[in-house]
Tab-separated table of C-alpha atoms in Angstrom:
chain	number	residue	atom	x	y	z
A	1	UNK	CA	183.407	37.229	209.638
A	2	UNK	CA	187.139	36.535	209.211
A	3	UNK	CA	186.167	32.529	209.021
A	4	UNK	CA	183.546	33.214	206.601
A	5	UNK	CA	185.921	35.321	204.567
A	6	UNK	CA	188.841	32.618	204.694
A	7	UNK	CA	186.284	29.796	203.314
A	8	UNK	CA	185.093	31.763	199.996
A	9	UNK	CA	188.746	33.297	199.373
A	10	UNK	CA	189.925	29.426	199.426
A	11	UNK	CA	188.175	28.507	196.588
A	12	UNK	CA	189.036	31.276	194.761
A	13	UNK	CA	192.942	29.973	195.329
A	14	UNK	CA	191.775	26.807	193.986
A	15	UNK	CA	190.344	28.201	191.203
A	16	UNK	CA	193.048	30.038	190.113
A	17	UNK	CA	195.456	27.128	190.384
A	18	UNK	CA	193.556	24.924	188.416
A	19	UNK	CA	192.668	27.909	185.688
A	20	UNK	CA	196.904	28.094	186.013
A	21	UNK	CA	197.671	24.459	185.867
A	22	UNK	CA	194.917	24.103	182.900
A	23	UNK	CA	196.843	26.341	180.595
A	24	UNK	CA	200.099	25.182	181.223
A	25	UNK	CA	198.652	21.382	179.791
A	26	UNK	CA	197.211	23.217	176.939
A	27	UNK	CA	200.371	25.080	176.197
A	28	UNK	CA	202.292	21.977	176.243
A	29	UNK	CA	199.633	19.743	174.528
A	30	UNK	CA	199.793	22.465	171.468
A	31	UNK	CA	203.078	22.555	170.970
A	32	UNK	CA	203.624	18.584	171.024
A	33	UNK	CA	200.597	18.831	168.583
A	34	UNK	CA	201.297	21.944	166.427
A	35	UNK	CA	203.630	21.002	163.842
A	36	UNK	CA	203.139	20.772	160.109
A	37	UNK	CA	203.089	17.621	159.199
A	38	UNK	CA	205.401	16.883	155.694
A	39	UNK	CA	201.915	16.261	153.440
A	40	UNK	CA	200.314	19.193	154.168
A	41	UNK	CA	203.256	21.634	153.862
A	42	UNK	CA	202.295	23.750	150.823
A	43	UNK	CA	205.409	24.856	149.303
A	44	UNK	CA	206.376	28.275	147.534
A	45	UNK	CA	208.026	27.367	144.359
A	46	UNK	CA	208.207	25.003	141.878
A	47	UNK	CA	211.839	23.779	143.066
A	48	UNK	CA	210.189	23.811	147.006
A	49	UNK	CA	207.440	21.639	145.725
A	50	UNK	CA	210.245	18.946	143.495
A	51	UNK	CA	212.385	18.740	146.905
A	52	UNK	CA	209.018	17.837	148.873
A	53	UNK	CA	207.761	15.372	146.337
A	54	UNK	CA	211.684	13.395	146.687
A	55	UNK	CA	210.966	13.536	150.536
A	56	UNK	CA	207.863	12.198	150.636
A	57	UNK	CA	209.145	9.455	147.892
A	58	UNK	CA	212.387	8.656	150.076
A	59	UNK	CA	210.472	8.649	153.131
A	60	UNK	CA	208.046	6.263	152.127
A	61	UNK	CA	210.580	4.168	150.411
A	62	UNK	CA	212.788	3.809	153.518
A	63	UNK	CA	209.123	3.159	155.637
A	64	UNK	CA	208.185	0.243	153.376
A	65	UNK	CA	211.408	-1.204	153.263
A	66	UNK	CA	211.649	-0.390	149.053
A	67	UNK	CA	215.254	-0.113	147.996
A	68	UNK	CA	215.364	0.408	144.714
A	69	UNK	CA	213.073	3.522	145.074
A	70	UNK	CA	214.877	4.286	148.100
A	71	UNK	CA	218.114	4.683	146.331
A	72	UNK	CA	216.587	6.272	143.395
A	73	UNK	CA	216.561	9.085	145.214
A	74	UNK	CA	220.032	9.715	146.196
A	75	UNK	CA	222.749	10.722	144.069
A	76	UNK	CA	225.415	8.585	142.922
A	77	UNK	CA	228.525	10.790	144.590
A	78	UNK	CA	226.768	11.477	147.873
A	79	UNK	CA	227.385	10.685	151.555
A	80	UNK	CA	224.638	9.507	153.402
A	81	UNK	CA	224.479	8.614	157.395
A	82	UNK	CA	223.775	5.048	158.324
A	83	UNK	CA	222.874	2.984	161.329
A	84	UNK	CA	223.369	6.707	163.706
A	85	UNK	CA	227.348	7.425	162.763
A	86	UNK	CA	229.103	6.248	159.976
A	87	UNK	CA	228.646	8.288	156.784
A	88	UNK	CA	228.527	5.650	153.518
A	89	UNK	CA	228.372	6.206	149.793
A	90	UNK	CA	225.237	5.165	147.478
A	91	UNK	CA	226.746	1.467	146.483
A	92	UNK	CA	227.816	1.176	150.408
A	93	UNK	CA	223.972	1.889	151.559
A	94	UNK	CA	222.934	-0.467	148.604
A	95	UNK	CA	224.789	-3.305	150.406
A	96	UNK	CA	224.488	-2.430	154.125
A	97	UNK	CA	220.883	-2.023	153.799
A	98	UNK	CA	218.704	-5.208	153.008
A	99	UNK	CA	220.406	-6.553	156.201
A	100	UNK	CA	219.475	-3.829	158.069
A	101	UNK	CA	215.616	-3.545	157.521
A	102	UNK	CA	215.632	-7.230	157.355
A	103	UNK	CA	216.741	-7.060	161.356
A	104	UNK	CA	214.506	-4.211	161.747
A	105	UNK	CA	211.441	-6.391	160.320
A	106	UNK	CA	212.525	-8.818	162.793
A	107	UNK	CA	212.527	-6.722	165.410
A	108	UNK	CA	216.242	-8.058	165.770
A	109	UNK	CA	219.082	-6.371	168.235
A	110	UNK	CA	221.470	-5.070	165.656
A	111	UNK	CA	219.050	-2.174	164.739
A	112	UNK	CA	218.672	-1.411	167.760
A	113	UNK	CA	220.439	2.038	168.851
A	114	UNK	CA	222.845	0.910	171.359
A	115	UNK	CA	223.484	4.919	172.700
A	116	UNK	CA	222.411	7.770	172.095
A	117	UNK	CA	224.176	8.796	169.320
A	118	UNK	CA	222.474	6.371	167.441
A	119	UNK	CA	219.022	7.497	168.513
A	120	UNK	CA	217.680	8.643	164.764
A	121	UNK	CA	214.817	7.656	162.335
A	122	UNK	CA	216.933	5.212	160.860
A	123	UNK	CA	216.230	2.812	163.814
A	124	UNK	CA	212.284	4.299	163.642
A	125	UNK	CA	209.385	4.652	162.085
A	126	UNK	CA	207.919	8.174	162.326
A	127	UNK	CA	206.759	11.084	160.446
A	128	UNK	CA	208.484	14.613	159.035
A	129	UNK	CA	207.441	17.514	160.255
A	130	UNK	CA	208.100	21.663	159.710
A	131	UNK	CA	210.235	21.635	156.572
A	132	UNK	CA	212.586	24.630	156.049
A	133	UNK	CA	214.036	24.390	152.270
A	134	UNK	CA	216.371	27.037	150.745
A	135	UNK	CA	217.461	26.248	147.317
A	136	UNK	CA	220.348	28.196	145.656
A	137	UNK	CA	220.418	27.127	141.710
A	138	UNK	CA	221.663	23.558	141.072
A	139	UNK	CA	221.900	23.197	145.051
A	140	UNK	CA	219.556	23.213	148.458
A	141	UNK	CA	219.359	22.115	151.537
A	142	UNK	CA	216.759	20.935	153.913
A	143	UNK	CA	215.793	20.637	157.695
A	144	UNK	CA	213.141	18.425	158.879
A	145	UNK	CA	211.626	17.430	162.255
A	146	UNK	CA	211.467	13.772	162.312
A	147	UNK	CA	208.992	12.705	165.052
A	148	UNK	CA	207.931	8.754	166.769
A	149	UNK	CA	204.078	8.275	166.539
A	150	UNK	CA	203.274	7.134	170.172
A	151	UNK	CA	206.369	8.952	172.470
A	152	UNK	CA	206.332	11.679	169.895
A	153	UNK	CA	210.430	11.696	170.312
A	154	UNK	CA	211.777	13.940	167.971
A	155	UNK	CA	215.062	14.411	166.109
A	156	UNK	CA	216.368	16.521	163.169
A	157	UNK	CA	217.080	15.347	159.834
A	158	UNK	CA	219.526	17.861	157.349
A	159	UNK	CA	219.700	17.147	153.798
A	160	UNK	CA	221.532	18.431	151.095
A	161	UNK	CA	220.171	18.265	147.879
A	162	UNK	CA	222.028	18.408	143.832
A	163	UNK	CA	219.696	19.221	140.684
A	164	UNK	CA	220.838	16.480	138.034
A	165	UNK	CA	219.917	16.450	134.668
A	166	UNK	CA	216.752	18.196	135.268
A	167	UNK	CA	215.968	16.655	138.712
A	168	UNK	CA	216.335	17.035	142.492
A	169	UNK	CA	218.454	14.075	144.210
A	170	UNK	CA	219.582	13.731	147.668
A	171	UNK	CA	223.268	14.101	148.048
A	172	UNK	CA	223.719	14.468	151.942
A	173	UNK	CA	221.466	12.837	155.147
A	174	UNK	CA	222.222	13.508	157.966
A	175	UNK	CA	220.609	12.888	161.823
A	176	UNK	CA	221.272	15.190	164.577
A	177	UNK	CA	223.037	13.641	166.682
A	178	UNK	CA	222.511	16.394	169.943
């Protein structure tokens, strides 16, 4: 009997490991897979819904290599991170960049990160993901998830915002840098 009973209570063992091992991939499959992606956030006011449209706009701008629409979006007196450290002004980033995504087109090694600290989405093409926005008057700020397409690497990405003459400009960016 004892034999008999050690043969069927095996299985069961089995079982349960694999029912265990099963929902720990499924946990960690949902949350690399969970997030809200940047175009189908649905914002809750009309200012929410102005910062989101400049995102997307910015986003796609830096993507596609556009400049002029790219710095359309930031504010003339703001501060804005480049290549992973330094922070630069709007003329600064209007010089320092056609260089820069000309390398990157090129798959060249200057936009390459060369540590970690320099590991952000300006060296990368990606998505944004989970917005939080909280806008105080002429002011907000917001935090993104910025994540790679195939490692699915993710950073943050902080930006302040200043309503000018009616509309929403960027006047911070900032990586994480942790």
């Amino acid at each position: 009997m004892k034999s008999r009973r050690a043969i069927f209570s095996r299985p069961r063992e089995l079982f349960v490991i694999f029912f265990v091992v099963t929902a720990l991939v499924v946990l960690a499959l949902s949350g690399m897979f969970s997030r809200t992606r940047l175009d189908r956030y649905v914002p809750k006011t009309r200012d929410g819904a102005d910062i989101i449209s400049l995102i997307q706009k910015f986003h796609k701008a830096k993507n596609e290599y556009k400049l002029h629409t790219y710095l359309a979006c930031l504010s003339e007196n703001g501060k804005f991170m480049f290549a992973g450290s330094i922070m630069v002004s709007k003329k600064e980033l209007e010089k320092l960049l056609p260089p820069f995504w000309a390398d990157r087109r090129s798959n060249g090694q200057l936009t390459r990160p060369s540590s970690r600290e320099e590991l952000n989405g300006n060296f990368f093409s990606g998505e944004l993901y989970d917005p939080v926005i909280l806008v105080e008057n002429d002011r907000a700020k917001a935090t993104l998830t910025f994540m790679t397409p195939i490692v699915r690497w993710t950073t943050k990405l902080f930006l302040d915002f200043q309503r000018q003459n009616g509309a929403w400009l960027i006047s911070k960016l900032e990586w994480d840098m942790g």
